[in-house]
Amino acid sequence: MNLELTPEQESFRRAVCALLCEESVREEVARARRLPADQEPGLLEVYRRLAERGWLAINWPAEHGGLGSSVVEKAILTEQMIVHGIPDVVHTLSVDIVGLAIQRLGTEAQKRRWLPRIAAGEGAGCVLLTEPEIGSDLGGLSTRAEPDGDGWRLHGRKVYSLKSQFADLALCAARTTESEVRFHGITVFIVPMRAPGVRVEPLWSMSDERFNQVVLSGIRLTAEDVLGEVDDGWQVLHDLLGIERTGIEFEAKARRLLDAVLDETERTGSVEGSEYGELLVELDAEVWAGQLLAWHALGDMLDGDLDDVRCGMAKWHTTETAKRISELGPEICGLTALLSARDAEAAPGWLLESAFRDAPGLTLASGTSEVMLSLIASAGLGLLG
């Protein structure tokens, strides 16, 4: 596997870096990082600037707002946005997960309806999967799509949905048919989030990223809103979760966190003569290993083969590494690491305090570490018969 960028890809990486280093972008990022605790960034002006160049969804066809490039260019953009501290959750959800799922599985009408607005940085998507009581056990869904003429009425409650307060659309899993086979009879719908019958309520937590509860009270959907086939949503979810698990964004976050720790220890000299030097070398090796795993998984996607096991390995390793760095940051850097980015004494763009609060969620989202290990053991190693 060749991990070297082509000259064209390297030129694109430098061009993205130049844009994200512009003073106006850095000012926008600084403002976003210092928003009050009950606010958070949604769609950003830098998204629109990237979109003007066709970069925000660069791997989509031109008719949908991209440049028809590969997922490699898209991964380069994602890495650079995270490295430069651009709030990325809305972008990742909208383009890399929701948009890419519609791009791969949607009808031409669905693509024309939803993708250009996302690619222009003017619309956002979210995911509605998790429910109370069942967590991420999607075979136990209680959200129901009840028949209504030539369509359905959607009833249910979804929880722990990120950025749904900004979203125009959501990918929502609901049960359309009762079946003895628990994974049969599930359908994935594209839900317009601004329609009557959709209510978004905050679920406050320690994280800077607000979780939401989304209550679905009879919103009417038709066959035009179905992603994939009716009752075959499990296959759609399989593809959707695979898209989430390449690990690209997590390896980039791990690198940015470790660089912040290294910068602080260099500034203070706190590592000299301590036991942390060897640990930092070890963490650096783990970050590099995560990058290799993530790009290998991405290479499979580029070849049209989404390898579940490789994606599971990448997701497990990159999130565990980012979590470990987040938890060790305060130990290595001392009390400085506990300064909020909103604190006047914090370094510009300081992120370790926020990362420490976010750390537990890294290994829960998109499939827990335990689920990833089970997948690797069963499908990859054949250990669970």
mmCIF file of C-alpha atoms in Angstrom:
data_model
loop_
_atom_site.group_PDB
_atom_site.id
_atom_site.type_symbol
_atom_site.label_atom_id
_atom_site.label_comp_id
_atom_site.label_asym_id
_atom_site.label_seq_id
_atom_site.Cartn_x
_atom_site.Cartn_y
_atom_site.Cartn_z
ATOM 1 C CA MET A 1 0.000 0.000 0.000
ATOM 2 C CA ASN A 2 1.441 3.365 -1.075
ATOM 3 C CA LEU A 3 0.737 6.063 1.515
ATOM 4 C CA GLU A 4 2.539 8.838 -0.350
ATOM 5 C CA LEU A 5 0.426 11.642 -1.764
ATOM 6 C CA THR A 6 0.663 12.352 -5.459
ATOM 7 C CA PRO A 7 2.069 15.776 -6.451
ATOM 8 C CA GLU A 8 -1.499 16.919 -7.188
ATOM 9 C CA GLN A 9 -2.747 15.728 -3.791
ATOM 10 C CA GLU A 10 0.169 17.395 -2.007
ATOM 11 C CA SER A 11 -0.566 20.628 -3.883
ATOM 12 C CA PHE A 12 -4.189 20.377 -2.753
ATOM 13 C CA ARG A 13 -3.093 19.811 0.858
ATOM 14 C CA ARG A 14 -0.925 22.946 0.759
ATOM 15 C CA ALA A 15 -3.745 24.992 -0.784
ATOM 16 C CA VAL A 16 -6.185 23.915 1.950
ATOM 17 C CA CYS A 17 -3.574 24.672 4.603
ATOM 18 C CA ALA A 18 -3.030 28.157 3.161
ATOM 19 C CA LEU A 19 -6.741 28.950 3.278
ATOM 20 C CA LEU A 20 -7.157 27.646 6.828
ATOM 21 C CA CYS A 21 -4.183 29.715 7.977
ATOM 22 C CA GLU A 22 -5.670 32.994 6.754
ATOM 23 C CA GLU A 23 -6.224 35.568 9.476
ATOM 24 C CA SER A 24 -9.992 35.752 8.912
ATOM 25 C CA VAL A 25 -10.295 31.993 9.393
ATOM 26 C CA ARG A 26 -8.152 32.027 12.524
ATOM 27 C CA GLU A 27 -10.340 34.820 13.940
ATOM 28 C CA GLU A 28 -13.476 32.796 13.173
ATOM 29 C CA VAL A 29 -12.028 29.754 14.929
ATOM 30 C CA ALA A 30 -11.037 31.831 17.956
ATOM 31 C CA ARG A 31 -14.572 33.231 18.233
ATOM 32 C CA ALA A 32 -16.074 29.752 17.968
ATOM 33 C CA ARG A 33 -13.787 28.390 20.692
ATOM 34 C CA ARG A 34 -14.780 31.156 23.095
ATOM 35 C CA LEU A 35 -18.546 30.870 22.736
ATOM 36 C CA PRO A 36 -20.443 30.677 26.050
ATOM 37 C CA ALA A 37 -20.863 27.210 27.534
ATOM 38 C CA ASP A 38 -24.492 26.916 26.389
ATOM 39 C CA GLN A 39 -23.645 27.770 22.776
ATOM 40 C CA GLU A 40 -21.631 26.018 20.111
ATOM 41 C CA PRO A 41 -20.652 26.525 16.478
ATOM 42 C CA GLY A 42 -22.833 25.224 13.680
ATOM 43 C CA LEU A 43 -22.400 26.104 10.028
ATOM 44 C CA LEU A 44 -19.307 28.291 9.666
ATOM 45 C CA GLU A 45 -18.267 30.851 7.101
ATOM 46 C CA VAL A 46 -15.111 28.817 6.423
ATOM 47 C CA TYR A 47 -17.349 25.950 5.247
ATOM 48 C CA ARG A 48 -18.825 28.249 2.627
ATOM 49 C CA ARG A 49 -15.378 29.430 1.558
ATOM 50 C CA LEU A 50 -14.281 25.831 1.107
ATOM 51 C CA ALA A 51 -17.511 25.157 -0.786
ATOM 52 C CA GLU A 52 -16.889 28.036 -3.192
ATOM 53 C CA ARG A 53 -13.819 26.115 -4.377
ATOM 54 C CA GLY A 54 -15.708 22.825 -4.542
ATOM 55 C CA TRP A 55 -13.624 21.492 -1.652
ATOM 56 C CA LEU A 56 -16.170 20.939 1.113
ATOM 57 C CA ALA A 57 -17.495 17.790 -0.591
ATOM 58 C CA ILE A 58 -14.648 17.458 -3.056
ATOM 59 C CA ASN A 59 -15.284 13.759 -3.726
ATOM 60 C CA TRP A 60 -18.867 14.367 -4.917
ATOM 61 C CA PRO A 61 -19.701 14.930 -8.599
ATOM 62 C CA ALA A 62 -19.837 18.486 -9.892
ATOM 63 C CA GLU A 63 -23.626 18.360 -10.266
ATOM 64 C CA HIS A 64 -23.889 17.797 -6.516
ATOM 65 C CA GLY A 65 -21.397 20.512 -5.552
ATOM 66 C CA GLY A 66 -18.059 18.694 -5.562
ATOM 67 C CA LEU A 67 -15.169 18.249 -7.974
ATOM 68 C CA GLY A 68 -15.447 14.510 -8.613
ATOM 69 C CA SER A 69 -12.209 13.790 -6.740
ATOM 70 C CA SER A 70 -11.547 10.698 -4.639
ATOM 71 C CA VAL A 71 -12.010 10.033 -0.935
ATOM 72 C CA VAL A 72 -8.272 10.652 -0.572
ATOM 73 C CA GLU A 73 -8.735 14.368 -1.277
ATOM 74 C CA LYS A 74 -11.709 14.373 1.094
ATOM 75 C CA ALA A 75 -9.600 12.750 3.822
ATOM 76 C CA ILE A 76 -6.859 15.327 3.260
ATOM 77 C CA LEU A 77 -9.418 18.081 3.793
ATOM 78 C CA THR A 78 -10.780 16.433 6.959
ATOM 79 C CA GLU A 79 -7.289 16.026 8.416
ATOM 80 C CA GLN A 80 -6.351 19.620 7.666
ATOM 81 C CA MET A 81 -9.551 21.017 9.160
ATOM 82 C CA ILE A 82 -8.936 19.149 12.407
ATOM 83 C CA VAL A 83 -5.217 19.974 12.500
ATOM 84 C CA HIS A 84 -6.102 23.670 12.109
ATOM 85 C CA GLY A 85 -8.727 23.537 14.850
ATOM 86 C CA ILE A 86 -11.776 24.092 12.643
ATOM 87 C CA PRO A 87 -14.899 22.923 14.517
ATOM 88 C CA ASP A 88 -15.576 19.860 12.415
ATOM 89 C CA VAL A 89 -18.560 17.926 13.806
ATOM 90 C CA VAL A 90 -21.201 19.565 11.577
ATOM 91 C CA HIS A 91 -18.932 19.083 8.575
ATOM 92 C CA THR A 92 -18.131 15.450 9.398
ATOM 93 C CA LEU A 93 -21.754 14.507 10.043
ATOM 94 C CA SER A 94 -23.122 16.346 7.031
ATOM 95 C CA VAL A 95 -20.547 15.500 4.364
ATOM 96 C CA ASP A 96 -18.595 12.456 5.502
ATOM 97 C CA ILE A 97 -21.518 10.470 6.939
ATOM 98 C CA VAL A 98 -25.006 11.660 5.922
ATOM 99 C CA GLY A 99 -24.035 13.108 2.554
ATOM 100 C CA LEU A 100 -21.766 10.223 1.620
ATOM 101 C CA ALA A 101 -24.490 7.717 2.540
ATOM 102 C CA ILE A 102 -26.946 9.509 0.220
ATOM 103 C CA GLN A 103 -24.244 9.731 -2.431
ATOM 104 C CA ARG A 104 -23.680 5.967 -2.275
ATOM 105 C CA LEU A 105 -27.204 4.691 -1.603
ATOM 106 C CA GLY A 106 -29.691 7.422 -2.517
ATOM 107 C CA THR A 107 -31.853 7.896 -5.579
ATOM 108 C CA GLU A 108 -31.059 10.584 -8.120
ATOM 109 C CA ALA A 109 -33.987 12.631 -6.811
ATOM 110 C CA GLN A 110 -32.656 12.404 -3.239
ATOM 111 C CA LYS A 111 -29.199 13.452 -4.370
ATOM 112 C CA ARG A 112 -30.556 16.459 -6.259
ATOM 113 C CA ARG A 113 -32.724 17.484 -3.319
ATOM 114 C CA TRP A 114 -30.188 17.288 -0.508
ATOM 115 C CA LEU A 115 -26.572 17.163 -1.657
ATOM 116 C CA PRO A 116 -26.009 20.566 -3.348
ATOM 117 C CA ARG A 117 -27.097 22.461 -0.239
ATOM 118 C CA ILE A 118 -24.769 20.416 1.969
ATOM 119 C CA ALA A 119 -21.870 20.812 -0.467
ATOM 120 C CA ALA A 120 -22.449 24.580 -0.484
ATOM 121 C CA GLY A 121 -21.989 24.757 3.298
ATOM 122 C CA GLU A 122 -25.571 25.988 3.652
ATOM 123 C CA GLY A 123 -27.215 22.837 5.021
ATOM 124 C CA ALA A 124 -26.424 20.239 7.653
ATOM 125 C CA GLY A 125 -27.320 16.638 8.379
ATOM 126 C CA CYS A 126 -27.443 14.461 11.474
ATOM 127 C CA VAL A 127 -28.065 10.840 12.425
ATOM 128 C CA LEU A 128 -31.020 9.516 14.456
ATOM 129 C CA LEU A 129 -30.216 5.970 15.559
ATOM 130 C CA THR A 130 -29.769 5.685 19.341
ATOM 131 C CA GLU A 131 -32.869 5.298 21.519
ATOM 132 C CA PRO A 132 -33.580 5.232 25.260
ATOM 133 C CA GLU A 133 -33.170 1.796 26.882
ATOM 134 C CA ILE A 134 -31.536 0.133 23.871
ATOM 135 C CA GLY A 135 -28.551 2.421 23.290
ATOM 136 C CA SER A 136 -26.919 1.389 20.021
ATOM 137 C CA ASP A 137 -28.548 -2.060 19.865
ATOM 138 C CA LEU A 138 -30.374 -1.207 16.658
ATOM 139 C CA GLY A 139 -32.076 -4.567 16.499
ATOM 140 C CA GLY A 140 -34.238 -3.414 19.415
ATOM 141 C CA LEU A 141 -35.567 -0.232 17.808
ATOM 142 C CA SER A 142 -38.876 1.020 19.163
ATOM 143 C CA THR A 143 -39.349 3.936 16.748
ATOM 144 C CA ARG A 144 -42.215 2.966 14.450
ATOM 145 C CA ALA A 145 -43.150 3.951 10.905
ATOM 146 C CA GLU A 146 -46.898 3.260 10.833
ATOM 147 C CA PRO A 147 -48.588 2.807 7.424
ATOM 148 C CA ASP A 148 -50.551 5.843 6.252
ATOM 149 C CA GLY A 149 -51.929 5.642 2.712
ATOM 150 C CA ASP A 150 -48.985 5.511 0.324
ATOM 151 C CA GLY A 151 -46.549 6.409 3.095
ATOM 152 C CA TRP A 152 -45.893 6.249 6.824
ATOM 153 C CA ARG A 153 -46.265 8.261 10.024
ATOM 154 C CA LEU A 154 -43.114 8.251 12.125
ATOM 155 C CA HIS A 155 -43.409 7.971 15.915
ATOM 156 C CA GLY A 156 -40.554 7.623 18.391
ATOM 157 C CA ARG A 157 -37.798 9.203 20.386
ATOM 158 C CA LYS A 158 -34.103 9.356 19.536
ATOM 159 C CA VAL A 159 -31.384 10.421 21.967
ATOM 160 C CA TYR A 160 -27.753 11.519 21.972
ATOM 161 C CA SER A 161 -28.037 13.104 18.535
ATOM 162 C CA LEU A 162 -25.252 15.595 17.832
ATOM 163 C CA LYS A 163 -25.875 18.876 16.005
ATOM 164 C CA SER A 164 -29.516 18.067 15.238
ATOM 165 C CA GLN A 165 -30.440 21.623 16.306
ATOM 166 C CA PHE A 166 -28.652 22.812 13.142
ATOM 167 C CA ALA A 167 -29.733 20.007 10.816
ATOM 168 C CA ASP A 168 -31.937 20.238 7.732
ATOM 169 C CA LEU A 169 -32.133 16.473 7.342
ATOM 170 C CA ALA A 170 -31.474 13.319 9.323
ATOM 171 C CA LEU A 171 -30.940 9.655 8.583
ATOM 172 C CA CYS A 172 -33.420 7.932 10.877
ATOM 173 C CA ALA A 173 -33.858 4.194 11.477
ATOM 174 C CA ALA A 174 -37.397 2.998 12.220
ATOM 175 C CA ARG A 175 -39.248 -0.292 12.232
ATOM 176 C CA THR A 176 -41.659 -0.709 9.317
ATOM 177 C CA THR A 177 -42.459 -4.419 9.718
ATOM 178 C CA GLU A 178 -42.593 -6.708 12.734
ATOM 179 C CA SER A 179 -40.373 -9.734 12.264
ATOM 180 C CA GLU A 180 -39.026 -12.660 14.254
ATOM 181 C CA VAL A 181 -35.644 -11.754 12.793
ATOM 182 C CA ARG A 182 -34.784 -8.680 14.846
ATOM 183 C CA PHE A 183 -32.675 -7.027 12.154
ATOM 184 C CA HIS A 184 -35.333 -7.444 9.462
ATOM 185 C CA GLY A 185 -38.145 -4.942 9.029
ATOM 186 C CA ILE A 186 -36.007 -1.838 9.689
ATOM 187 C CA THR A 187 -36.083 1.030 7.202
ATOM 188 C CA VAL A 188 -33.832 4.091 7.023
ATOM 189 C CA PHE A 189 -35.640 7.331 6.194
ATOM 190 C CA ILE A 190 -34.327 10.743 5.183
ATOM 191 C CA VAL A 191 -36.237 12.962 7.604
ATOM 192 C CA PRO A 192 -36.642 16.721 6.937
ATOM 193 C CA MET A 193 -35.805 18.158 10.350
ATOM 194 C CA ARG A 194 -37.741 21.422 9.874
ATOM 195 C CA ALA A 195 -41.062 19.680 9.216
ATOM 196 C CA PRO A 196 -44.004 19.689 11.666
ATOM 197 C CA GLY A 197 -43.825 16.670 13.938
ATOM 198 C CA VAL A 198 -40.090 16.948 14.663
ATOM 199 C CA ARG A 199 -39.040 18.428 18.000
ATOM 200 C CA VAL A 200 -35.416 18.876 19.084
ATOM 201 C CA GLU A 201 -34.644 19.206 22.795
ATOM 202 C CA PRO A 202 -31.201 19.592 24.430
ATOM 203 C CA LEU A 203 -29.635 16.877 26.564
ATOM 204 C CA TRP A 204 -27.043 18.828 28.530
ATOM 205 C CA SER A 205 -23.758 17.159 29.416
ATOM 206 C CA MET A 206 -20.145 18.038 30.222
ATOM 207 C CA SER A 207 -19.242 18.023 26.544
ATOM 208 C CA ASP A 208 -18.854 21.183 24.492
ATOM 209 C CA GLU A 209 -20.857 19.442 21.773
ATOM 210 C CA ARG A 210 -24.533 19.467 22.710
ATOM 211 C CA PHE A 211 -26.450 16.208 22.598
ATOM 212 C CA ASN A 212 -30.132 16.300 21.728
ATOM 213 C CA GLN A 213 -33.306 14.329 22.102
ATOM 214 C CA VAL A 214 -35.389 14.274 18.934
ATOM 215 C CA VAL A 215 -39.086 13.499 19.340
ATOM 216 C CA LEU A 216 -40.905 12.297 16.224
ATOM 217 C CA SER A 217 -44.642 12.873 16.516
ATOM 218 C CA GLY A 218 -46.328 11.585 13.383
ATOM 219 C CA ILE A 219 -44.256 13.264 10.698
ATOM 220 C CA ARG A 220 -45.463 11.877 7.365
ATOM 221 C CA LEU A 221 -42.966 10.266 4.997
ATOM 222 C CA THR A 222 -43.322 8.589 1.612
ATOM 223 C CA ALA A 223 -41.329 6.203 -0.548
ATOM 224 C CA GLU A 224 -39.355 9.225 -1.783
ATOM 225 C CA ASP A 225 -37.914 9.557 1.715
ATOM 226 C CA VAL A 226 -36.640 5.963 1.984
ATOM 227 C CA LEU A 227 -32.867 5.484 1.741
ATOM 228 C CA GLY A 228 -32.251 2.072 0.191
ATOM 229 C CA GLU A 229 -35.038 -0.489 0.312
ATOM 230 C CA VAL A 230 -38.038 -0.737 2.648
ATOM 231 C CA ASP A 231 -37.432 -3.290 5.426
ATOM 232 C CA ASP A 232 -33.790 -3.681 4.352
ATOM 233 C CA GLY A 233 -32.448 -0.840 6.466
ATOM 234 C CA TRP A 234 -29.990 -3.098 8.256
ATOM 235 C CA GLN A 235 -27.848 -3.207 5.119
ATOM 236 C CA VAL A 236 -28.030 0.588 4.892
ATOM 237 C CA LEU A 237 -27.005 0.860 8.545
ATOM 238 C CA HIS A 238 -24.159 -1.556 7.924
ATOM 239 C CA ASP A 239 -22.820 0.701 5.170
ATOM 240 C CA LEU A 240 -23.494 3.841 7.207
ATOM 241 C CA LEU A 241 -21.608 2.575 10.256
ATOM 242 C CA GLY A 242 -18.725 1.459 8.080
ATOM 243 C CA ILE A 243 -18.467 4.965 6.645
ATOM 244 C CA GLU A 244 -18.282 6.339 10.199
ATOM 245 C CA ARG A 245 -15.464 4.000 11.213
ATOM 246 C CA THR A 246 -12.543 4.759 8.924
ATOM 247 C CA GLY A 247 -10.905 6.588 11.840
ATOM 248 C CA ILE A 248 -9.592 9.531 9.769
ATOM 249 C CA GLU A 249 -11.051 12.228 11.997
ATOM 250 C CA PHE A 250 -10.000 10.427 15.175
ATOM 251 C CA GLU A 251 -6.370 9.940 14.140
ATOM 252 C CA ALA A 252 -6.223 13.621 13.216
ATOM 253 C CA LYS A 253 -7.679 14.574 16.606
ATOM 254 C CA ALA A 254 -5.167 12.331 18.359
ATOM 255 C CA ARG A 255 -2.318 14.035 16.497
ATOM 256 C CA ARG A 256 -3.602 17.507 17.336
ATOM 257 C CA LEU A 257 -4.004 16.602 21.020
ATOM 258 C CA LEU A 258 -0.542 15.099 21.246
ATOM 259 C CA ASP A 259 0.977 18.134 19.500
ATOM 260 C CA ALA A 260 -0.712 20.369 22.098
ATOM 261 C CA VAL A 261 0.801 18.291 24.907
ATOM 262 C CA LEU A 262 4.251 18.373 23.281
ATOM 263 C CA ASP A 263 4.067 22.142 22.731
ATOM 264 C CA GLU A 264 3.156 22.711 26.371
ATOM 265 C CA THR A 265 5.873 20.433 27.733
ATOM 266 C CA GLU A 266 8.437 22.134 25.488
ATOM 267 C CA ARG A 267 7.277 25.534 26.706
ATOM 268 C CA THR A 268 7.512 24.586 30.380
ATOM 269 C CA GLY A 269 10.324 22.042 30.233
ATOM 270 C CA SER A 270 8.203 19.830 32.475
ATOM 271 C CA VAL A 271 9.219 16.545 30.815
ATOM 272 C CA GLU A 272 12.974 16.928 31.255
ATOM 273 C CA GLY A 273 14.179 14.494 33.893
ATOM 274 C CA SER A 274 10.691 13.020 34.326
ATOM 275 C CA GLU A 275 9.202 9.651 33.482
ATOM 276 C CA TYR A 276 6.998 11.145 30.758
ATOM 277 C CA GLY A 277 9.545 11.317 27.935
ATOM 278 C CA GLU A 278 9.297 7.627 27.122
ATOM 279 C CA LEU A 279 5.507 7.765 27.418
ATOM 280 C CA LEU A 280 5.299 10.598 24.883
ATOM 281 C CA VAL A 281 7.423 8.612 22.427
ATOM 282 C CA GLU A 282 5.067 5.677 22.900
ATOM 283 C CA LEU A 283 2.016 7.881 22.309
ATOM 284 C CA ASP A 284 3.595 9.329 19.170
ATOM 285 C CA ALA A 285 4.084 5.809 17.802
ATOM 286 C CA GLU A 286 0.445 4.971 18.581
ATOM 287 C CA VAL A 287 -0.738 8.075 16.724
ATOM 288 C CA TRP A 288 1.317 7.130 13.671
ATOM 289 C CA ALA A 289 -0.051 3.581 13.826
ATOM 290 C CA GLY A 290 -3.586 4.975 13.950
ATOM 291 C CA GLN A 291 -2.934 7.078 10.890
ATOM 292 C CA LEU A 292 -1.700 4.020 8.994
ATOM 293 C CA LEU A 293 -4.769 2.007 10.015
ATOM 294 C CA ALA A 294 -7.169 4.808 9.081
ATOM 295 C CA TRP A 295 -5.609 5.387 5.679
ATOM 296 C CA HIS A 296 -5.560 1.652 5.009
ATOM 297 C CA ALA A 297 -9.307 1.520 5.730
ATOM 298 C CA LEU A 298 -9.748 4.526 3.459
ATOM 299 C CA GLY A 299 -7.819 2.720 0.738
ATOM 300 C CA ASP A 300 -10.316 -0.141 0.935
ATOM 301 C CA MET A 301 -13.141 2.356 0.453
ATOM 302 C CA LEU A 302 -11.305 3.866 -2.507
ATOM 303 C CA ASP A 303 -11.195 0.397 -4.076
ATOM 304 C CA GLY A 304 -14.935 -0.017 -3.476
ATOM 305 C CA ASP A 305 -14.478 -2.570 -0.694
ATOM 306 C CA LEU A 306 -15.563 -1.414 2.766
ATOM 307 C CA ASP A 307 -13.726 -3.853 5.056
ATOM 308 C CA ASP A 308 -15.692 -4.120 8.322
ATOM 309 C CA VAL A 309 -12.802 -5.601 10.277
ATOM 310 C CA ARG A 310 -10.256 -3.074 9.091
ATOM 311 C CA CYS A 311 -12.675 -0.226 9.841
ATOM 312 C CA GLY A 312 -13.299 -1.728 13.291
ATOM 313 C CA MET A 313 -9.556 -1.912 13.940
ATOM 314 C CA ALA A 314 -9.060 1.685 12.810
ATOM 315 C CA LYS A 315 -11.972 2.969 14.861
ATOM 316 C CA TRP A 316 -10.901 1.068 17.987
ATOM 317 C CA HIS A 317 -7.235 2.081 17.827
ATOM 318 C CA THR A 318 -7.686 5.740 16.902
ATOM 319 C CA THR A 319 -10.397 6.450 19.482
ATOM 320 C CA GLU A 320 -8.596 4.603 22.262
ATOM 321 C CA THR A 321 -5.415 6.535 21.457
ATOM 322 C CA ALA A 322 -7.200 9.915 21.381
ATOM 323 C CA LYS A 323 -8.925 9.066 24.667
ATOM 324 C CA ARG A 324 -5.641 8.058 26.291
ATOM 325 C CA ILE A 325 -3.942 11.300 25.256
ATOM 326 C CA SER A 326 -6.945 13.319 26.485
ATOM 327 C CA GLU A 327 -6.774 11.662 29.901
ATOM 328 C CA LEU A 328 -2.990 11.866 30.219
ATOM 329 C CA GLY A 329 -2.800 15.518 29.132
ATOM 330 C CA PRO A 330 -3.583 16.985 32.566
ATOM 331 C CA GLU A 331 -1.209 14.531 34.249
ATOM 332 C CA ILE A 332 1.671 15.451 31.953
ATOM 333 C CA CYS A 333 1.010 19.186 31.614
ATOM 334 C CA GLY A 334 -0.228 19.889 35.136
ATOM 335 C CA LEU A 335 -2.827 22.451 36.137
ATOM 336 C CA THR A 336 -2.334 24.430 32.923
ATOM 337 C CA ALA A 337 -4.206 21.685 31.090
ATOM 338 C CA LEU A 338 -7.326 22.446 33.116
ATOM 339 C CA LEU A 339 -7.670 25.999 31.805
ATOM 340 C CA SER A 340 -10.729 26.414 29.618
ATOM 341 C CA ALA A 341 -10.305 27.887 26.148
ATOM 342 C CA ARG A 342 -12.549 30.689 27.437
ATOM 343 C CA ASP A 343 -10.023 31.538 30.157
ATOM 344 C CA ALA A 344 -8.021 34.678 29.422
ATOM 345 C CA GLU A 345 -4.835 32.961 30.650
ATOM 346 C CA ALA A 346 -5.224 29.953 28.338
ATOM 347 C CA ALA A 347 -3.062 29.737 25.242
ATOM 348 C CA PRO A 348 -4.890 30.618 22.001
ATOM 349 C CA GLY A 349 -6.776 27.603 20.736
ATOM 350 C CA TRP A 350 -6.174 25.651 23.934
ATOM 351 C CA LEU A 351 -8.020 22.325 23.761
ATOM 352 C CA LEU A 352 -6.862 19.888 26.449
ATOM 353 C CA GLU A 353 -9.466 20.865 29.033
ATOM 354 C CA SER A 354 -12.270 20.383 26.521
ATOM 355 C CA ALA A 355 -10.714 17.141 25.274
ATOM 356 C CA PHE A 356 -10.549 15.777 28.825
ATOM 357 C CA ARG A 357 -14.303 16.289 29.200
ATOM 358 C CA ASP A 358 -15.009 14.779 25.790
ATOM 359 C CA ALA A 359 -12.732 11.762 26.274
ATOM 360 C CA PRO A 360 -15.355 9.230 27.465
ATOM 361 C CA GLY A 361 -17.464 9.767 24.354
ATOM 362 C CA LEU A 362 -14.651 9.023 21.927
ATOM 363 C CA THR A 363 -14.872 5.273 22.491
ATOM 364 C CA LEU A 364 -18.690 5.234 22.598
ATOM 365 C CA ALA A 365 -19.732 7.049 19.423
ATOM 366 C CA SER A 366 -20.097 5.085 16.166
ATOM 367 C CA GLY A 367 -19.833 1.790 18.031
ATOM 368 C CA THR A 368 -18.206 1.182 21.389
ATOM 369 C CA SER A 369 -14.690 -0.166 21.769
ATOM 370 C CA GLU A 370 -16.183 -3.386 23.117
ATOM 371 C CA VAL A 371 -18.310 -3.789 19.980
ATOM 372 C CA MET A 372 -15.248 -3.139 17.790
ATOM 373 C CA LEU A 373 -13.212 -5.766 19.671
ATOM 374 C CA SER A 374 -16.060 -8.260 19.324
ATOM 375 C CA LEU A 375 -16.214 -7.556 15.583
ATOM 376 C CA ILE A 376 -12.459 -8.022 15.222
ATOM 377 C CA ALA A 377 -12.472 -11.224 17.283
ATOM 378 C CA SER A 378 -15.427 -12.799 15.468
ATOM 379 C CA ALA A 379 -15.253 -11.642 11.842
ATOM 380 C CA GLY A 380 -11.501 -11.023 11.740
ATOM 381 C CA LEU A 381 -9.979 -13.759 13.868
ATOM 382 C CA GLY A 382 -12.770 -16.317 13.999
ATOM 383 C CA LEU A 383 -12.526 -16.564 17.778
ATOM 384 C CA LEU A 384 -16.233 -16.315 18.545
ATOM 385 C CA GLY A 385 -18.048 -19.188 16.937
#
